[in-house]
Amino acid sequence: MLRVQNLYKSFQNHEVLKGVSIDVKKGDVVVILGPSGSGKTTFLRSLNFLEHADKGTLTLEGMEYDIPTITKKEIYDIRKKTAFVFQNYNLFQNKTALENITEGLIIGRKVPKREAIEIAEEMLEKVGLLDRKDYYPIQLSGGQQQRVGIARALAVKPDVILFDEPTSALDPELISDVLSVMEQLANEGTTMVVVTHEMSFARDVANHVVFMDGGVILEEGTPDEIFNHPKELRTQAFLSRILKAV
């Protein structure tokens, strides 16, 4: 359902992505691993044009887009089919949990207000926060804010949800709540591409793991292949260091 081919991105004279290609099938949970500076977040952000890559093609649900010549309407069409969960929640501080979800539905998608509220309440219930619907972000823990962010992503019924290190800003005791919601979504067949350092999630929930370094994909495969039988020395060294620290 999602194919990216030969994606390149530079910031000034620094080439961050050097021809990255990936295929994501419906229902896949793809986890992208790699050290800081490997290009994984830039790649993820390029998938719904929070960053605009320099070269490459993107195919989503059978529609192919040439990235250098893509139009604003085509970017809007892609964003209607994707949702992004940010590392730092990106909630409106002056709006309640419910309003953070209805805002995009009403203004961005022209959903009638009553219907938007029903959708928002359904999604908050899904992430276990319906009883917090009238709370403002400052009244919620980091884990609860991130679950609101996930509910907001689910509300637009995207074909694929993109997660950018969704637990990295959380205290350790709050991480499991967010991962539990993500695991539930995976079990329901939600298509996800996840940048994370959560090795247990990558090993137990993902069906495809990608290892990036230096702006390229060095290795990819099933969790068993990557964690138990990595072929590349760089992958072996990264996993050895990360798993030792867990």
C-alpha positions as a Markdown table, in Angstrom:
| # | Residue | x | y | z |
|---|---|---|---|---|
| 1 | Met | 0.0 | 0.0 | 0.0 |
| 2 | Leu | 3.0 | 2.3 | 0.5 |
| 3 | Arg | 6.1 | 2.2 | -1.6 |
| 4 | Val | 9.0 | 4.7 | -1.4 |
| 5 | Gln | 11.8 | 4.5 | -4.0 |
| 6 | Asn | 15.2 | 6.2 | -4.0 |
| 7 | Leu | 14.4 | 9.0 | -1.5 |
| 8 | Tyr | 17.1 | 11.7 | -1.2 |
| 9 | Lys | 17.2 | 14.6 | 1.1 |
| 10 | Ser | 19.9 | 17.2 | 1.9 |
| 11 | Phe | 20.0 | 20.1 | 4.4 |
| 12 | Gln | 22.4 | 22.6 | 2.8 |
| 13 | Asn | 25.5 | 20.6 | 1.9 |
| 14 | His | 24.7 | 17.6 | 4.2 |
| 15 | Glu | 23.0 | 14.7 | 2.6 |
| 16 | Val | 20.8 | 13.1 | 5.2 |
| 17 | Leu | 19.0 | 10.5 | 3.0 |
| 18 | Lys | 20.9 | 8.7 | 0.3 |
| 19 | Gly | 18.5 | 6.8 | -1.8 |
| 20 | Val | 16.2 | 5.1 | 0.7 |
| 21 | Ser | 13.5 | 2.6 | -0.5 |
| 22 | Ile | 10.9 | 0.8 | 1.4 |
| 23 | Asp | 7.7 | -1.3 | 0.9 |
| 24 | Val | 4.9 | -1.3 | 3.4 |
| 25 | Lys | 2.0 | -3.7 | 3.0 |
| 26 | Lys | -1.5 | -3.3 | 4.5 |
| 27 | Gly | -1.4 | -4.4 | 8.1 |
| 28 | Asp | 2.4 | -4.2 | 8.4 |
| 29 | Val | 4.1 | -2.9 | 11.5 |
| 30 | Val | 7.4 | -1.7 | 10.3 |
| 31 | Val | 9.9 | -0.5 | 12.9 |
| 32 | Ile | 12.9 | 1.6 | 11.9 |
| 33 | Leu | 15.9 | 1.4 | 14.1 |
| 34 | Gly | 19.2 | 3.3 | 14.0 |
| 35 | Pro | 21.5 | 5.6 | 15.9 |
| 36 | Ser | 20.9 | 9.3 | 16.2 |
| 37 | Gly | 21.7 | 11.1 | 13.0 |
| 38 | Ser | 21.0 | 8.0 | 10.8 |
| 39 | Gly | 18.2 | 9.8 | 8.9 |
| 40 | Lys | 15.3 | 7.7 | 10.2 |
| 41 | Thr | 13.2 | 10.7 | 11.5 |
| 42 | Thr | 13.9 | 12.7 | 8.4 |
| 43 | Phe | 12.7 | 9.7 | 6.3 |
| 44 | Leu | 9.6 | 9.3 | 8.4 |
| 45 | Arg | 8.7 | 13.0 | 8.2 |
| 46 | Ser | 9.3 | 12.9 | 4.4 |
| 47 | Leu | 6.5 | 10.3 | 4.0 |
| 48 | Asn | 3.8 | 12.9 | 4.7 |
| 49 | Phe | 5.8 | 16.0 | 3.7 |
| 50 | Leu | 6.7 | 17.5 | 7.0 |
| 51 | Glu | 10.0 | 17.4 | 5.3 |
| 52 | His | 10.1 | 17.7 | 1.5 |
| 53 | Ala | 12.6 | 15.3 | 0.0 |
| 54 | Asp | 14.7 | 16.3 | -3.0 |
| 55 | Lys | 14.3 | 13.2 | -5.1 |
| 56 | Gly | 12.4 | 10.0 | -5.2 |
| 57 | Thr | 8.9 | 8.6 | -5.8 |
| 58 | Leu | 6.1 | 7.7 | -3.3 |
| 59 | Thr | 3.3 | 5.4 | -4.1 |
| 60 | Leu | 0.3 | 5.2 | -1.8 |
| 61 | Glu | -2.8 | 3.1 | -2.4 |
| 62 | Gly | -1.9 | 2.7 | -6.1 |
| 63 | Met | -1.2 | 6.4 | -6.8 |
| 64 | Glu | 2.4 | 7.3 | -7.6 |
| 65 | Tyr | 3.8 | 10.7 | -6.9 |
| 66 | Asp | 7.1 | 12.2 | -8.2 |
| 67 | Ile | 8.4 | 14.0 | -5.2 |
| 68 | Pro | 10.3 | 16.9 | -6.9 |
| 69 | Thr | 7.2 | 17.9 | -9.0 |
| 70 | Ile | 4.4 | 17.0 | -6.5 |
| 71 | Thr | 1.6 | 19.6 | -6.2 |
| 72 | Lys | 0.0 | 21.0 | -3.0 |
| 73 | Lys | -3.2 | 19.2 | -3.8 |
| 74 | Glu | -1.3 | 15.9 | -4.1 |
| 75 | Ile | 0.4 | 16.5 | -0.8 |
| 76 | Tyr | -3.0 | 17.2 | 0.7 |
| 77 | Asp | -4.3 | 13.9 | -0.7 |
| 78 | Ile | -1.4 | 12.0 | 0.9 |
| 79 | Arg | -1.9 | 13.7 | 4.2 |
| 80 | Lys | -5.6 | 12.7 | 4.1 |
| 81 | Lys | -4.4 | 9.1 | 4.0 |
| 82 | Thr | -1.7 | 9.3 | 6.6 |
| 83 | Ala | -1.4 | 10.4 | 10.2 |
| 84 | Phe | 1.6 | 11.4 | 12.3 |
| 85 | Val | 2.2 | 10.8 | 16.0 |
| 86 | Phe | 4.9 | 13.2 | 17.2 |
| 87 | Gln | 7.6 | 12.7 | 19.7 |
| 88 | Asn | 6.5 | 15.7 | 21.8 |
| 89 | Tyr | 2.7 | 15.2 | 21.4 |
| 90 | Asn | 2.1 | 18.5 | 19.6 |
| 91 | Leu | -1.2 | 19.1 | 21.4 |
| 92 | Phe | -2.9 | 22.5 | 21.5 |
| 93 | Gln | -2.4 | 23.6 | 25.1 |
| 94 | Asn | -5.5 | 25.8 | 25.1 |
| 95 | Lys | -7.8 | 23.0 | 24.0 |
| 96 | Thr | -9.2 | 20.0 | 25.9 |
| 97 | Ala | -8.3 | 16.4 | 24.9 |
| 98 | Leu | -11.6 | 16.2 | 23.0 |
| 99 | Glu | -11.1 | 19.5 | 21.2 |
| 100 | Asn | -7.5 | 18.5 | 20.2 |
| 101 | Ile | -9.2 | 15.7 | 18.2 |
| 102 | Thr | -12.2 | 17.5 | 16.9 |
| 103 | Glu | -10.3 | 20.5 | 15.7 |
| 104 | Gly | -8.6 | 18.7 | 12.8 |
| 105 | Leu | -11.8 | 16.9 | 11.9 |
| 106 | Ile | -14.0 | 20.0 | 11.8 |
| 107 | Ile | -11.5 | 22.5 | 10.3 |
| 108 | Gly | -9.3 | 20.2 | 8.2 |
| 109 | Arg | -11.8 | 17.5 | 7.1 |
| 110 | Lys | -15.1 | 19.5 | 7.2 |
| 111 | Val | -16.7 | 16.9 | 9.5 |
| 112 | Pro | -19.9 | 18.2 | 11.1 |
| 113 | Lys | -19.3 | 19.1 | 14.8 |
| 114 | Arg | -21.7 | 16.5 | 16.3 |
| 115 | Glu | -20.1 | 13.7 | 14.2 |
| 116 | Ala | -16.6 | 15.0 | 15.1 |
| 117 | Ile | -17.4 | 14.8 | 18.8 |
| 118 | Glu | -18.7 | 11.2 | 18.4 |
| 119 | Ile | -15.6 | 10.2 | 16.6 |
| 120 | Ala | -13.3 | 11.9 | 19.2 |
| 121 | Glu | -15.1 | 10.2 | 22.1 |
| 122 | Glu | -14.9 | 6.8 | 20.4 |
| 123 | Met | -11.1 | 7.2 | 19.8 |
| 124 | Leu | -10.5 | 8.5 | 23.4 |
| 125 | Glu | -12.3 | 5.4 | 24.7 |
| 126 | Lys | -10.1 | 3.3 | 22.5 |
| 127 | Val | -7.0 | 4.6 | 24.1 |
| 128 | Gly | -8.5 | 4.5 | 27.6 |
| 129 | Leu | -9.0 | 8.3 | 28.1 |
| 130 | Leu | -12.7 | 9.0 | 27.6 |
| 131 | Asp | -12.9 | 10.0 | 31.3 |
| 132 | Arg | -10.2 | 12.7 | 30.6 |
| 133 | Lys | -12.0 | 14.2 | 27.5 |
| 134 | Asp | -12.5 | 17.6 | 29.2 |
| 135 | Tyr | -8.9 | 17.8 | 30.6 |
| 136 | Tyr | -6.3 | 20.2 | 29.2 |
| 137 | Pro | -2.9 | 18.9 | 28.3 |
| 138 | Ile | -1.3 | 20.5 | 31.4 |
| 139 | Gln | -3.7 | 18.3 | 33.5 |
| 140 | Leu | -2.5 | 15.1 | 31.7 |
| 141 | Ser | 0.7 | 13.1 | 32.2 |
| 142 | Gly | 3.0 | 12.7 | 29.2 |
| 143 | Gly | 1.8 | 9.2 | 28.6 |
| 144 | Gln | -1.8 | 10.5 | 28.5 |
| 145 | Gln | -0.9 | 13.3 | 26.2 |
| 146 | Gln | 0.7 | 10.9 | 23.8 |
| 147 | Arg | -2.4 | 8.6 | 23.9 |
| 148 | Val | -4.5 | 11.7 | 23.0 |
| 149 | Gly | -2.0 | 12.2 | 20.1 |
| 150 | Ile | -2.7 | 8.6 | 19.0 |
| 151 | Ala | -6.4 | 9.1 | 19.3 |
| 152 | Arg | -6.1 | 12.2 | 17.1 |
| 153 | Ala | -4.3 | 10.1 | 14.5 |
| 154 | Leu | -6.9 | 7.4 | 14.6 |
| 155 | Ala | -9.7 | 9.8 | 14.3 |
| 156 | Val | -9.0 | 10.6 | 10.6 |
| 157 | Lys | -9.1 | 6.8 | 9.8 |
| 158 | Pro | -5.7 | 6.9 | 8.0 |
| 159 | Asp | -4.3 | 4.1 | 5.8 |
| 160 | Val | -1.1 | 4.3 | 7.7 |
| 161 | Ile | 0.0 | 5.9 | 10.9 |
| 162 | Leu | 3.6 | 7.2 | 11.2 |
| 163 | Phe | 5.1 | 7.2 | 14.8 |
| 164 | Asp | 8.2 | 9.3 | 15.5 |
| 165 | Glu | 9.8 | 7.9 | 18.6 |
| 166 | Pro | 6.4 | 8.1 | 20.5 |
| 167 | Thr | 7.9 | 7.1 | 23.9 |
| 168 | Ser | 11.2 | 8.9 | 23.9 |
| 169 | Ala | 9.9 | 12.0 | 25.8 |
| 170 | Leu | 8.1 | 9.9 | 28.5 |
| 171 | Asp | 9.2 | 8.9 | 32.0 |
| 172 | Pro | 9.9 | 5.1 | 32.1 |
| 173 | Glu | 6.8 | 4.2 | 34.1 |
| 174 | Leu | 4.6 | 5.8 | 31.4 |
| 175 | Ile | 6.0 | 4.1 | 28.4 |
| 176 | Ser | 4.1 | 0.8 | 28.8 |
| 177 | Asp | 0.7 | 2.5 | 28.6 |
| 178 | Val | 1.6 | 3.9 | 25.2 |
| 179 | Leu | 3.2 | 0.7 | 23.9 |
| 180 | Ser | 0.1 | -1.2 | 25.0 |
| 181 | Val | -2.2 | 1.0 | 22.9 |
| 182 | Met | 0.2 | 0.6 | 19.9 |
| 183 | Glu | 0.3 | -3.2 | 20.4 |
| 184 | Gln | -3.5 | -3.2 | 20.5 |
| 185 | Leu | -3.6 | -1.3 | 17.2 |
| 186 | Ala | -1.2 | -3.7 | 15.6 |
| 187 | Asn | -3.4 | -6.6 | 16.7 |
| 188 | Glu | -6.3 | -4.9 | 15.0 |
| 189 | Gly | -4.4 | -4.7 | 11.7 |
| 190 | Thr | -3.5 | -1.0 | 11.8 |
| 191 | Thr | -0.7 | -0.3 | 9.3 |
| 192 | Met | 2.1 | 1.5 | 11.1 |
| 193 | Val | 5.7 | 2.7 | 10.5 |
| 194 | Val | 7.4 | 3.4 | 13.8 |
| 195 | Val | 10.8 | 5.0 | 14.5 |
| 196 | Thr | 11.7 | 3.8 | 18.0 |
| 197 | His | 14.4 | 2.6 | 20.4 |
| 198 | Glu | 11.9 | 0.3 | 22.1 |
| 199 | Met | 13.5 | -3.0 | 21.4 |
| 200 | Ser | 10.7 | -5.1 | 23.0 |
| 201 | Phe | 8.1 | -3.5 | 20.7 |
| 202 | Ala | 10.3 | -4.1 | 17.7 |
| 203 | Arg | 11.0 | -7.7 | 18.6 |
| 204 | Asp | 7.5 | -8.7 | 19.8 |
| 205 | Val | 5.0 | -6.5 | 17.8 |
| 206 | Ala | 6.7 | -5.6 | 14.4 |
| 207 | Asn | 6.6 | -7.9 | 11.5 |
| 208 | His | 9.4 | -6.1 | 9.6 |
| 209 | Val | 12.4 | -4.3 | 11.1 |
| 210 | Val | 14.6 | -1.8 | 9.2 |
| 211 | Phe | 18.1 | -0.7 | 10.4 |
| 212 | Met | 19.3 | 2.6 | 9.1 |
| 213 | Asp | 22.7 | 4.3 | 9.4 |
| 214 | Gly | 24.4 | 7.1 | 7.5 |
| 215 | Gly | 21.3 | 7.9 | 5.5 |
| 216 | Val | 20.8 | 4.4 | 4.0 |
| 217 | Ile | 19.1 | 1.2 | 4.9 |
| 218 | Leu | 21.9 | -1.2 | 5.9 |
| 219 | Glu | 19.7 | -4.2 | 6.7 |
| 220 | Glu | 16.0 | -5.2 | 6.9 |
| 221 | Gly | 14.1 | -8.4 | 7.7 |
| 222 | Thr | 11.9 | -10.1 | 10.2 |
| 223 | Pro | 12.5 | -9.4 | 13.9 |
| 224 | Asp | 14.0 | -12.8 | 14.2 |
| 225 | Glu | 16.4 | -12.1 | 11.3 |
| 226 | Ile | 17.5 | -8.7 | 12.6 |
| 227 | Phe | 17.7 | -9.5 | 16.3 |
| 228 | Asn | 18.9 | -13.1 | 16.3 |
| 229 | His | 20.8 | -13.3 | 13.0 |
| 230 | Pro | 22.0 | -9.8 | 11.9 |
| 231 | Lys | 24.3 | -10.0 | 8.9 |
| 232 | Glu | 25.9 | -6.5 | 8.9 |
| 233 | Leu | 28.6 | -5.8 | 11.4 |
| 234 | Arg | 27.1 | -2.3 | 12.0 |
| 235 | Thr | 23.8 | -3.8 | 12.9 |
| 236 | Gln | 25.4 | -6.3 | 15.2 |
| 237 | Ala | 27.3 | -3.5 | 17.0 |
| 238 | Phe | 24.3 | -1.3 | 17.3 |
| 239 | Leu | 22.1 | -4.0 | 18.8 |
| 240 | Ser | 24.8 | -5.2 | 21.1 |
| 241 | Arg | 25.2 | -1.8 | 22.6 |
| 242 | Ile | 21.4 | -1.0 | 22.8 |
| 243 | Leu | 20.4 | -4.4 | 24.2 |
| 244 | Lys | 23.2 | -4.3 | 26.8 |
| 245 | Ala | 21.8 | -0.9 | 28.0 |
| 246 | Val | 18.3 | -2.2 | 28.4 |
